[in-house]
mmCIF file of C-alpha atoms and ligand atoms in Angstrom:
data_model
loop_
_atom_site.group_PDB
_atom_site.id
_atom_site.type_symbol
_atom_site.label_atom_id
_atom_site.label_comp_id
_atom_site.label_asym_id
_atom_site.label_seq_id
_atom_site.Cartn_x
_atom_site.Cartn_y
_atom_site.Cartn_z
ATOM 1 C CA MET T 1 -24.545 17.869 25.599
ATOM 2 C CA ALA T 2 -27.703 16.161 24.366
ATOM 3 C CA ILE T 3 -28.121 16.077 20.616
ATOM 4 C CA ARG T 4 -31.541 15.135 19.370
ATOM 5 C CA PRO T 5 -31.000 11.957 17.381
ATOM 6 C CA ASP T 6 -33.437 13.002 14.654
ATOM 7 C CA ILE T 7 -31.267 15.970 13.683
ATOM 8 C CA PRO T 8 -28.127 15.357 11.626
ATOM 9 C CA PRO T 9 -25.070 16.613 13.490
ATOM 10 C CA LYS T 10 -23.841 20.030 12.498
ATOM 11 C CA ASN T 11 -20.264 20.837 13.140
ATOM 12 C CA LEU T 12 -19.250 24.455 13.765
ATOM 13 C CA THR T 13 -15.642 23.608 12.903
ATOM 14 C CA GLU T 14 -16.507 23.255 9.229
ATOM 15 C CA MET T 15 -18.560 26.398 8.913
ATOM 16 C CA SER T 16 -17.415 29.560 7.185
ATOM 17 C CA ARG T 17 -17.918 32.936 8.839
ATOM 18 C CA GLU T 18 -20.792 33.565 6.471
ATOM 19 C CA ALA T 19 -22.478 30.302 7.394
ATOM 20 C CA ILE T 20 -22.168 31.097 11.103
ATOM 21 C CA ALA T 21 -23.533 34.599 10.454
ATOM 22 C CA ALA T 22 -26.511 33.119 8.609
ATOM 23 C CA LEU T 23 -27.152 30.694 11.460
ATOM 24 C CA VAL T 24 -27.067 33.483 14.035
ATOM 25 C CA ALA T 25 -29.423 35.594 11.904
ATOM 26 C CA ASP T 26 -31.784 32.605 11.598
ATOM 27 C CA LEU T 27 -31.897 32.348 15.342
ATOM 28 C CA GLY T 28 -32.809 36.040 15.504
ATOM 29 C CA GLU T 29 -29.632 36.919 17.388
ATOM 30 C CA PRO T 30 -27.531 40.067 16.891
ATOM 31 C CA ALA T 31 -24.754 39.803 14.306
ATOM 32 C CA TYR T 32 -21.893 40.248 16.801
ATOM 33 C CA ARG T 33 -22.766 36.855 18.271
ATOM 34 C CA ALA T 34 -21.495 35.310 15.045
ATOM 35 C CA ASP T 35 -18.099 36.955 15.558
ATOM 36 C CA GLN T 36 -18.016 35.678 19.108
ATOM 37 C CA ILE T 37 -18.818 32.107 18.090
ATOM 38 C CA HIS T 38 -16.331 32.187 15.214
ATOM 39 C CA GLY T 39 -13.634 33.568 17.525
ATOM 40 C CA TRP T 40 -14.302 30.906 20.171
ATOM 41 C CA VAL T 41 -14.085 28.049 17.694
ATOM 42 C CA PHE T 42 -11.191 29.092 15.489
ATOM 43 C CA GLN T 43 -9.036 31.427 17.559
ATOM 44 C CA ARG T 44 -9.586 30.498 21.177
ATOM 45 C CA GLY T 45 -9.920 26.786 20.482
ATOM 46 C CA ALA T 46 -13.133 26.223 22.462
ATOM 47 C CA ARG T 47 -14.087 22.548 22.335
ATOM 48 C CA SER T 48 -17.684 22.849 23.545
ATOM 49 C CA LEU T 49 -20.577 25.288 23.400
ATOM 50 C CA ASP T 50 -20.405 25.522 27.170
ATOM 51 C CA ALA T 51 -16.874 26.879 26.992
ATOM 52 C CA MET T 52 -18.209 29.997 25.208
ATOM 53 C CA SER T 53 -18.677 31.817 28.443
ATOM 54 C CA ASN T 54 -19.726 35.189 27.045
ATOM 55 C CA LEU T 55 -22.612 33.710 25.066
ATOM 56 C CA PRO T 56 -25.909 33.738 26.921
ATOM 57 C CA LYS T 57 -26.860 30.316 28.258
ATOM 58 C CA ARG T 58 -30.085 30.537 26.303
ATOM 59 C CA LEU T 59 -28.211 30.874 22.986
ATOM 60 C CA ARG T 60 -25.906 27.982 23.815
ATOM 61 C CA ALA T 61 -28.939 25.851 24.602
ATOM 62 C CA ARG T 62 -30.649 26.800 21.359
ATOM 63 C CA LEU T 63 -27.561 25.919 19.335
ATOM 64 C CA ALA T 64 -27.347 22.565 21.066
ATOM 65 C CA GLU T 65 -31.044 21.911 20.512
ATOM 66 C CA ALA T 66 -30.649 22.676 16.835
ATOM 67 C CA GLY T 67 -27.941 20.003 16.672
ATOM 68 C CA TYR T 68 -24.807 22.163 16.587
ATOM 69 C CA ALA T 69 -21.591 21.209 18.326
ATOM 70 C CA VAL T 70 -17.947 22.303 18.348
ATOM 71 C CA GLY T 71 -16.183 19.376 16.797
ATOM 72 C CA ARG T 72 -17.492 15.856 16.757
ATOM 73 C CA VAL T 73 -14.284 14.069 17.552
ATOM 74 C CA GLU T 74 -12.531 12.879 20.670
ATOM 75 C CA VAL T 75 -8.889 12.560 21.532
ATOM 76 C CA GLY T 76 -7.785 8.958 21.334
ATOM 77 C CA GLN T 77 -4.372 7.531 22.052
ATOM 78 C CA LEU T 78 -1.407 9.913 21.839
ATOM 79 C CA ARG T 79 1.955 8.273 21.232
ATOM 80 C CA GLU T 80 5.370 9.890 21.084
ATOM 81 C CA SER T 81 8.310 8.523 19.118
ATOM 82 C CA ILE T 82 11.904 8.632 20.322
ATOM 83 C CA ASP T 83 12.517 11.169 17.545
ATOM 84 C CA GLY T 84 9.827 13.544 18.855
ATOM 85 C CA THR T 85 7.129 12.634 16.320
ATOM 86 C CA ARG T 86 3.687 12.455 17.901
ATOM 87 C CA LYS T 87 0.816 10.418 16.574
ATOM 88 C CA LEU T 88 -2.687 11.213 17.703
ATOM 89 C CA ALA T 89 -5.615 8.873 17.209
ATOM 90 C CA VAL T 90 -8.831 10.782 16.688
ATOM 91 C CA ARG T 91 -12.130 9.034 17.369
ATOM 92 C CA LEU T 92 -15.005 10.164 15.164
ATOM 93 C CA ASP T 93 -18.594 10.236 16.319
ATOM 94 C CA ASP T 94 -19.447 6.999 14.498
ATOM 95 C CA GLY T 95 -16.622 5.211 16.300
ATOM 96 C CA ALA T 96 -14.183 5.211 13.375
ATOM 97 C CA VAL T 97 -10.622 6.209 14.162
ATOM 98 C CA VAL T 98 -8.222 8.229 12.018
ATOM 99 C CA GLU T 99 -4.692 9.294 12.795
ATOM 100 C CA THR T 100 -2.841 12.570 12.529
ATOM 101 C CA VAL T 101 0.887 13.015 12.980
ATOM 102 C CA LEU T 102 2.962 15.941 14.256
ATOM 103 C CA ILE T 103 6.409 15.903 12.712
ATOM 104 C CA PRO T 104 9.146 17.955 14.386
ATOM 105 C CA MET T 105 10.921 20.403 12.088
ATOM 106 C CA GLY T 106 13.324 21.878 14.639
ATOM 107 C CA GLU T 107 13.114 24.983 16.852
ATOM 108 C CA GLY T 108 9.743 24.097 18.314
ATOM 109 C CA ARG T 109 8.065 23.972 14.927
ATOM 110 C CA PHE T 110 5.953 21.082 13.710
ATOM 111 C CA SER T 111 4.400 20.021 10.465
ATOM 112 C CA GLN T 112 1.041 18.316 10.844
ATOM 113 C CA CYS T 113 0.026 15.433 8.610
ATOM 114 C CA VAL T 114 -3.776 15.126 8.431
ATOM 115 C CA SER T 115 -6.079 12.345 7.255
ATOM 116 C CA SER T 116 -8.821 12.946 4.719
ATOM 117 C CA GLN T 117 -10.638 9.595 4.694
ATOM 118 C CA VAL T 118 -11.236 6.566 6.904
ATOM 119 C CA GLY T 119 -9.083 4.102 4.967
ATOM 120 C CA CYS T 120 -8.519 4.541 1.244
ATOM 121 C CA ALA T 121 -10.014 3.114 -1.940
ATOM 122 C CA LEU T 122 -6.936 3.354 -4.148
ATOM 123 C CA ASP T 123 -5.301 0.119 -3.085
ATOM 124 C CA CYS T 124 -1.654 1.036 -3.611
ATOM 125 C CA LYS T 125 0.226 -2.149 -2.894
ATOM 126 C CA PHE T 126 2.941 -0.631 -0.672
ATOM 127 C CA CYS T 127 0.628 1.349 1.657
ATOM 128 C CA TYR T 128 -0.875 0.108 4.901
ATOM 129 C CA THR T 129 -3.862 2.467 4.651
ATOM 130 C CA GLY T 130 -4.578 0.950 1.239
ATOM 131 C CA THR T 131 -5.032 -2.492 2.794
ATOM 132 C CA LEU T 132 -7.947 -1.165 4.861
ATOM 133 C CA GLY T 133 -10.173 -0.223 1.928
ATOM 134 C CA LEU T 134 -12.360 2.866 2.117
ATOM 135 C CA SER T 135 -14.931 3.202 4.893
ATOM 136 C CA ARG T 136 -15.899 6.806 4.226
ATOM 137 C CA HIS T 137 -14.794 10.356 3.481
ATOM 138 C CA LEU T 138 -14.083 12.657 6.403
ATOM 139 C CA THR T 139 -16.292 15.707 6.688
ATOM 140 C CA PRO T 140 -14.492 19.055 6.387
ATOM 141 C CA GLY T 141 -15.079 19.546 10.109
ATOM 142 C CA GLU T 142 -13.402 16.247 10.938
ATOM 143 C CA ILE T 143 -10.335 17.371 9.001
ATOM 144 C CA VAL T 144 -10.247 20.803 10.672
ATOM 145 C CA ASP T 145 -10.846 19.119 14.048
ATOM 146 C CA GLN T 146 -7.554 17.245 13.698
ATOM 147 C CA VAL T 147 -5.756 20.588 13.564
ATOM 148 C CA LEU T 148 -7.771 22.182 16.359
ATOM 149 C CA LEU T 149 -7.295 19.139 18.598
ATOM 150 C CA ALA T 150 -3.564 18.951 17.986
ATOM 151 C CA ARG T 151 -3.265 22.583 19.024
ATOM 152 C CA THR T 152 -4.806 21.854 22.379
ATOM 153 C CA LEU T 153 -2.314 19.046 22.990
ATOM 154 C CA VAL T 154 0.993 20.736 22.269
ATOM 155 C CA PRO T 155 2.713 23.110 24.701
ATOM 156 C CA ASP T 156 2.251 26.847 24.066
ATOM 157 C CA ASP T 157 5.773 27.309 22.754
ATOM 158 C CA VAL T 158 5.231 24.699 20.016
ATOM 159 C CA ARG T 159 3.993 26.015 16.699
ATOM 160 C CA ILE T 160 2.348 24.002 13.962
ATOM 161 C CA THR T 161 3.541 25.843 10.877
ATOM 162 C CA HIS T 162 2.718 23.496 7.998
ATOM 163 C CA ILE T 163 -0.146 21.187 7.130
ATOM 164 C CA VAL T 164 0.267 18.271 4.757
ATOM 165 C CA TYR T 165 -2.619 16.145 3.498
ATOM 166 C CA MET T 166 -0.548 12.977 3.589
ATOM 167 C CA GLY T 167 -2.301 10.986 6.274
ATOM 168 C CA MET T 168 -4.933 8.332 5.693
ATOM 169 C CA GLY T 169 -6.857 8.552 2.469
ATOM 170 C CA GLU T 170 -6.673 10.078 -0.975
ATOM 171 C CA PRO T 171 -7.454 13.781 -0.510
ATOM 172 C CA LEU T 172 -8.644 14.350 -4.062
ATOM 173 C CA HIS T 173 -11.110 11.450 -3.823
ATOM 174 C CA ASN T 174 -12.733 13.504 -1.026
ATOM 175 C CA PHE T 175 -12.391 16.656 -3.107
ATOM 176 C CA ASP T 176 -15.244 18.761 -1.696
ATOM 177 C CA GLY T 177 -14.448 17.883 1.901
ATOM 178 C CA VAL T 178 -10.778 18.684 1.465
ATOM 179 C CA VAL T 179 -11.345 21.976 -0.342
ATOM 180 C CA GLN T 180 -13.838 23.143 2.296
ATOM 181 C CA SER T 181 -11.397 22.192 5.063
ATOM 182 C CA ILE T 182 -8.682 24.222 3.336
ATOM 183 C CA ARG T 183 -11.026 27.209 3.085
ATOM 184 C CA VAL T 184 -11.673 27.041 6.822
ATOM 185 C CA LEU T 185 -8.003 26.509 7.728
ATOM 186 C CA THR T 186 -6.926 29.475 5.600
ATOM 187 C CA ASP T 187 -9.611 31.967 6.638
ATOM 188 C CA PRO T 188 -7.447 34.921 7.716
ATOM 189 C CA GLU T 189 -9.951 35.836 10.446
ATOM 190 C CA GLY T 190 -9.960 32.276 11.771
ATOM 191 C CA ILE T 191 -7.148 29.737 11.999
ATOM 192 C CA GLY T 192 -5.287 31.789 9.416
ATOM 193 C CA PHE T 193 -2.919 29.300 7.788
ATOM 194 C CA SER T 194 -1.263 30.569 4.649
ATOM 195 C CA PRO T 195 -2.259 28.319 1.726
ATOM 196 C CA ARG T 196 1.413 28.319 0.851
ATOM 197 C CA LYS T 197 2.062 26.348 4.014
ATOM 198 C CA ILE T 198 -0.429 23.674 3.000
ATOM 199 C CA THR T 199 0.427 20.743 0.729
ATOM 200 C CA VAL T 200 -2.026 18.263 -0.739
ATOM 201 C CA SER T 201 -0.529 14.922 -1.769
ATOM 202 C CA THR T 202 -2.298 12.831 -4.376
ATOM 203 C CA SER T 203 -1.819 9.480 -6.005
ATOM 204 C CA GLY T 204 -2.774 11.171 -9.244
ATOM 205 C CA LEU T 205 -6.489 11.710 -9.844
ATOM 206 C CA VAL T 206 -5.737 13.827 -12.889
ATOM 207 C CA PRO T 207 -9.034 15.734 -13.425
ATOM 208 C CA LYS T 208 -9.115 16.643 -9.741
ATOM 209 C CA ILE T 209 -5.571 18.014 -9.845
ATOM 210 C CA LYS T 210 -6.719 20.634 -12.313
ATOM 211 C CA ALA T 211 -9.805 21.360 -10.211
ATOM 212 C CA LEU T 212 -7.663 21.768 -7.077
ATOM 213 C CA GLY T 213 -5.432 24.267 -8.843
ATOM 214 C CA GLU T 214 -8.513 26.303 -9.709
ATOM 215 C CA ALA T 215 -10.121 26.049 -6.268
ATOM 216 C CA VAL T 216 -7.414 26.885 -3.734
ATOM 217 C CA PRO T 217 -3.800 28.096 -4.018
ATOM 218 C CA VAL T 218 -2.127 25.241 -2.170
ATOM 219 C CA ASN T 219 1.019 23.272 -2.933
ATOM 220 C CA LEU T 220 0.835 19.969 -4.700
ATOM 221 C CA ALA T 221 2.691 16.721 -4.140
ATOM 222 C CA ILE T 222 2.305 13.775 -6.490
ATOM 223 C CA SER T 223 2.952 10.175 -5.533
ATOM 224 C CA LEU T 224 4.690 9.056 -8.682
ATOM 225 C CA ASN T 225 6.537 6.047 -7.308
ATOM 226 C CA ALA T 226 7.531 4.473 -10.619
ATOM 227 C CA SER T 227 9.496 5.281 -13.751
ATOM 228 C CA SER T 228 7.296 3.349 -16.183
ATOM 229 C CA ASP T 229 3.612 2.573 -16.624
ATOM 230 C CA ALA T 230 4.376 -1.144 -16.448
ATOM 231 C CA ILE T 231 5.728 -0.785 -12.900
ATOM 232 C CA ARG T 232 3.204 1.836 -11.802
ATOM 233 C CA ASP T 233 0.297 -0.289 -13.045
ATOM 234 C CA ARG T 234 1.455 -3.045 -10.737
ATOM 235 C CA ILE T 235 1.931 -1.019 -7.565
ATOM 236 C CA MET T 236 -0.723 1.693 -8.056
ATOM 237 C CA PRO T 237 -3.930 0.512 -9.775
ATOM 238 C CA VAL T 238 -4.945 4.164 -10.331
ATOM 239 C CA ASN T 239 -2.271 4.294 -13.044
ATOM 240 C CA LYS T 240 -4.472 2.275 -15.368
ATOM 241 C CA ARG T 241 -6.916 5.177 -15.425
ATOM 242 C CA TYR T 242 -4.391 8.024 -15.328
ATOM 243 C CA PRO T 243 -1.039 6.873 -16.687
ATOM 244 C CA ILE T 244 2.231 8.681 -16.093
ATOM 245 C CA GLU T 245 2.104 10.900 -19.138
ATOM 246 C CA THR T 246 -1.294 12.369 -18.212
ATOM 247 C CA LEU T 247 -0.005 12.947 -14.716
ATOM 248 C CA VAL T 248 3.097 14.786 -15.864
ATOM 249 C CA GLU T 249 0.922 16.932 -18.090
ATOM 250 C CA ALA T 250 -1.311 17.815 -15.127
ATOM 251 C CA VAL T 251 1.771 18.778 -13.131
ATOM 252 C CA ASP T 252 2.970 20.966 -15.985
ATOM 253 C CA ASP T 253 -0.394 22.755 -16.031
ATOM 254 C CA TYR T 254 -0.698 23.191 -12.266
ATOM 255 C CA PRO T 255 -0.285 26.796 -11.145
ATOM 256 C CA ILE T 256 2.834 27.286 -9.050
ATOM 257 C CA HIS T 257 1.718 29.373 -6.105
ATOM 258 C CA SER T 258 4.921 30.007 -4.278
ATOM 259 C CA ARG T 259 8.599 30.238 -4.984
ATOM 260 C CA GLY T 260 8.801 26.595 -4.017
ATOM 261 C CA LYS T 261 8.503 23.680 -6.360
ATOM 262 C CA MET T 262 5.973 20.921 -6.629
ATOM 263 C CA THR T 263 6.990 17.671 -4.996
ATOM 264 C CA MET T 264 7.204 14.386 -6.835
ATOM 265 C CA GLU T 265 7.173 11.668 -4.213
ATOM 266 C CA TYR T 266 8.908 8.435 -5.047
ATOM 267 C CA VAL T 267 8.655 5.537 -2.619
ATOM 268 C CA LEU T 268 11.713 3.354 -3.108
ATOM 269 C CA LEU T 269 10.857 -0.347 -3.057
ATOM 270 C CA GLY T 270 13.910 -2.618 -3.100
ATOM 271 C CA GLU T 271 14.388 -4.287 -6.495
ATOM 272 C CA VAL T 272 11.006 -3.059 -7.713
ATOM 273 C CA ASN T 273 11.664 0.557 -8.698
ATOM 274 C CA ASP T 274 15.070 1.472 -7.241
ATOM 275 C CA SER T 275 17.601 0.483 -9.937
ATOM 276 C CA ASP T 276 19.941 2.778 -11.858
ATOM 277 C CA THR T 277 17.762 2.142 -14.901
ATOM 278 C CA ASP T 278 14.751 3.412 -12.976
ATOM 279 C CA ALA T 279 16.603 6.574 -11.972
ATOM 280 C CA HIS T 280 17.620 7.328 -15.554
ATOM 281 C CA ARG T 281 14.136 6.588 -16.848
ATOM 282 C CA LEU T 282 12.606 8.790 -14.146
ATOM 283 C CA ALA T 283 14.851 11.641 -15.256
ATOM 284 C CA ARG T 284 13.538 11.250 -18.798
ATOM 285 C CA VAL T 285 9.892 10.954 -17.717
ATOM 286 C CA LEU T 286 10.071 14.214 -15.779
ATOM 287 C CA ALA T 287 12.199 16.128 -18.288
ATOM 288 C CA ARG T 288 9.453 18.546 -19.348
ATOM 289 C CA VAL T 289 8.741 19.602 -15.742
ATOM 290 C CA ARG T 290 12.295 19.371 -14.396
ATOM 291 C CA HIS T 291 12.510 23.042 -13.419
ATOM 292 C CA LYS T 292 9.121 22.888 -11.647
ATOM 293 C CA VAL T 293 9.622 19.897 -9.385
ATOM 294 C CA ARG T 294 11.605 18.576 -6.488
ATOM 295 C CA ILE T 295 11.896 14.817 -6.228
ATOM 296 C CA ASN T 296 11.382 13.456 -2.738
ATOM 297 C CA LEU T 297 12.671 9.919 -2.288
ATOM 298 C CA ILE T 298 10.935 7.920 0.448
ATOM 299 C CA PRO T 299 12.586 4.627 1.395
ATOM 300 C CA TRP T 300 9.720 2.202 1.943
ATOM 301 C CA ASN T 301 8.397 2.050 5.492
ATOM 302 C CA PRO T 302 7.710 -1.592 6.193
ATOM 303 C CA PHE T 303 4.604 -3.290 7.464
ATOM 304 C CA GLN T 304 3.717 -6.940 7.361
ATOM 305 C CA GLY T 305 2.131 -8.328 4.260
ATOM 306 C CA PRO T 306 3.133 -6.998 0.881
ATOM 307 C CA GLY T 307 6.626 -8.475 0.930
ATOM 308 C CA TYR T 308 8.582 -5.430 -0.219
ATOM 309 C CA ASP T 309 12.040 -4.500 1.036
ATOM 310 C CA ARG T 310 13.337 -1.189 2.209
ATOM 311 C CA PRO T 311 16.422 -0.414 0.099
ATOM 312 C CA GLU T 312 19.844 0.044 1.703
ATOM 313 C CA GLU T 313 21.061 3.575 2.259
ATOM 314 C CA ALA T 314 23.773 3.180 -0.396
ATOM 315 C CA ARG T 315 21.128 2.308 -3.006
ATOM 316 C CA VAL T 316 19.089 5.378 -2.044
ATOM 317 C CA ARG T 317 22.178 7.612 -2.380
ATOM 318 C CA ALA T 318 23.083 6.117 -5.757
ATOM 319 C CA PHE T 319 19.541 6.727 -7.035
ATOM 320 C CA GLN T 320 19.662 10.288 -5.739
ATOM 321 C CA GLN T 321 23.023 10.979 -7.358
ATOM 322 C CA ILE T 322 21.921 9.855 -10.799
ATOM 323 C CA LEU T 323 19.040 12.304 -10.653
ATOM 324 C CA GLU T 324 21.225 15.081 -9.285
ATOM 325 C CA ARG T 325 23.725 14.618 -12.063
ATOM 326 C CA ARG T 326 20.793 15.214 -14.398
ATOM 327 C CA ARG T 327 20.182 18.506 -12.577
ATOM 328 C CA TYR T 328 17.162 17.532 -10.510
ATOM 329 C CA THR T 329 16.589 18.790 -6.999
ATOM 330 C CA VAL T 330 16.336 15.631 -4.915
ATOM 331 C CA THR T 331 15.692 15.188 -1.222
ATOM 332 C CA VAL T 332 15.470 12.003 0.782
ATOM 333 C CA ARG T 333 12.651 12.005 3.305
ATOM 334 C CA THR T 334 14.010 11.351 6.760
ATOM 335 C CA THR T 335 11.971 8.616 8.276
ATOM 336 C CA LYS T 336 10.154 9.882 11.334
ATOM 337 C CA GLY T 337 8.006 8.008 13.787
ATOM 338 C CA LEU T 338 8.828 4.525 12.519
ATOM 339 C CA ASP T 339 8.786 3.076 16.046
ATOM 340 C CA ILE T 340 5.153 4.141 16.590
ATOM 341 C CA ASP T 341 3.846 3.294 13.079
ATOM 342 C CA ALA T 342 3.539 6.996 12.322
ATOM 343 C CA ALA T 343 5.727 7.133 9.208
ATOM 344 C CA CYS T 344 4.342 7.620 5.671
ATOM 345 C CA GLY T 345 2.073 4.812 4.618
ATOM 346 C CA GLN T 346 1.845 3.235 8.055
ATOM 347 C CA LEU T 347 -1.286 4.952 9.300
ATOM 348 C CA GLY T 348 -4.432 3.098 10.200
ATOM 349 C CA GLU T 349 -5.697 1.212 13.196
ATOM 350 C CA ARG T 350 -3.959 -2.095 13.765
ATOM 351 C CA PRO T 351 -5.983 -5.047 14.924
ATOM 352 C CA ALA T 352 -5.490 -5.529 18.669
ATOM 353 C CA SER T 353 -2.687 -8.009 19.273
HETATM 354 N N1 SAH A 1 -3.148 9.346 -0.710
HETATM 355 C C1 SAH A 1 -2.199 10.367 -0.860
HETATM 356 C C2 SAH A 1 -1.652 10.892 0.445
HETATM 357 C C3 SAH A 1 -1.358 9.891 1.515
HETATM 358 S S1 SAH A 1 -0.003 8.809 1.241
HETATM 359 C C4 SAH A 1 -1.065 9.914 -1.770
HETATM 360 O O1 SAH A 1 -0.994 8.739 -2.074
HETATM 361 O O2 SAH A 1 -0.287 10.767 -2.179
HETATM 362 C C5 SAH A 1 1.382 9.891 1.487
HETATM 363 C C6 SAH A 1 2.674 9.399 0.844
HETATM 364 O O3 SAH A 1 3.139 8.210 1.479
HETATM 365 C C7 SAH A 1 2.533 9.053 -0.620
HETATM 366 O O4 SAH A 1 3.542 9.679 -1.364
HETATM 367 C C8 SAH A 1 2.708 7.547 -0.668
HETATM 368 O O5 SAH A 1 3.265 7.146 -1.887
HETATM 369 C C9 SAH A 1 3.626 7.319 0.514
HETATM 370 N N2 SAH A 1 3.583 5.984 1.077
HETATM 371 C C10 SAH A 1 2.519 5.153 1.177
HETATM 372 N N3 SAH A 1 2.886 4.003 1.779
HETATM 373 C C11 SAH A 1 4.193 4.117 2.083
HETATM 374 C C12 SAH A 1 5.127 3.271 2.758
HETATM 375 N N4 SAH A 1 4.769 2.093 3.275
HETATM 376 N N5 SAH A 1 6.387 3.715 2.898
HETATM 377 C C13 SAH A 1 6.759 4.925 2.424
HETATM 378 N N6 SAH A 1 5.921 5.774 1.811
HETATM 379 C C14 SAH A 1 4.647 5.370 1.633
HETATM 380 FE FE1 SF4 A 2 -4.391 5.660 -0.620
HETATM 381 FE FE2 SF4 A 2 -2.217 7.246 -0.806
HETATM 382 FE FE3 SF4 A 2 -2.090 4.859 0.453
HETATM 383 FE FE4 SF4 A 2 -2.372 4.958 -2.205
HETATM 384 S S1 SF4 A 2 -0.593 5.716 -1.023
HETATM 385 S S2 SF4 A 2 -3.515 3.618 -0.816
HETATM 386 S S3 SF4 A 2 -3.673 6.750 -2.446
HETATM 387 S S4 SF4 A 2 -3.291 6.621 1.096
#
């Protein structure tokens, strides 16, 4: 489909029903055409204007001429791990590549991890995406496209039931793009995800946490990753702006939308933040929100460069037990997709070897 280069691309996959209705009205077309277009994009998964077979050719041509398209991404490499995790590379229209991961949850259900930026600006020392720096935010359509594309690639009996914003990028740095993508994903007449099945993970941009709570009723996960400011300063530069206490306060203020708890993620780095002392200190740091949170321990997923170690299983268990004895709910994240670089913190294009 030819797009006139002088017109900025317009992506139907990021448009609300109202925006599509306004577009159709602008074109002087009857209102029911808006329902048809919306249905094609968000329910029937059409990936091109030409696939919308009950729209008159003339209307499809006018949409194309005006610069509209269904999605501006292409399927890149799809890799499958021995544990069933699938990683999909998604090529954006400027050539950048982001990755999205489908994580099996049993009984044909998957959780999808989506990216929100090309790279990331926050420079956490243990994260591969952080080493890439930030190229740009994703548009809301590019985020929604990851979900729509994944749906076309999985067999009909597979259901994607949860979405987590834990792929490449810091979702709250791309606040507007992420919130708009959530609005589209949760439109009951469209893709229809329950906001309760969506989790946004953040490294702790405190003012934006509050804004997220006010904007959309989604679940929150916080990458805490340290039991003291001294350690967090070293591994997450963002801590210098928003230290642990301000973060815990933001968690305390965040509206709890479901029966579930908020997640405090804690990447365990051998001999950096995984000692008994750290576990006890963590228990104290989180005391005021203990009943609101679940701690999710993530043994570090290695990549070459930063020189961290993944702790032994016995160390992880000991850390968990200290917290449990202090009446915390603690889970250990099972590592999925390690063999295809699809585990937490491993996303991002590798240089060709
Ligand atoms: N930027 C957001 C979401 C993406 S990172 C955030 O930081 O929360 C998703 C999770 O992966 C975060 O909890 C982060 O701490 C964790 N993570 C990053 N690199 C990791 C690695 N190499 N091994 C294990 N977890 C990692
Ligand atoms: Fe960015 Fe999250 Fe990685 Fe930190 S952990 S560099 S915030 S993607």
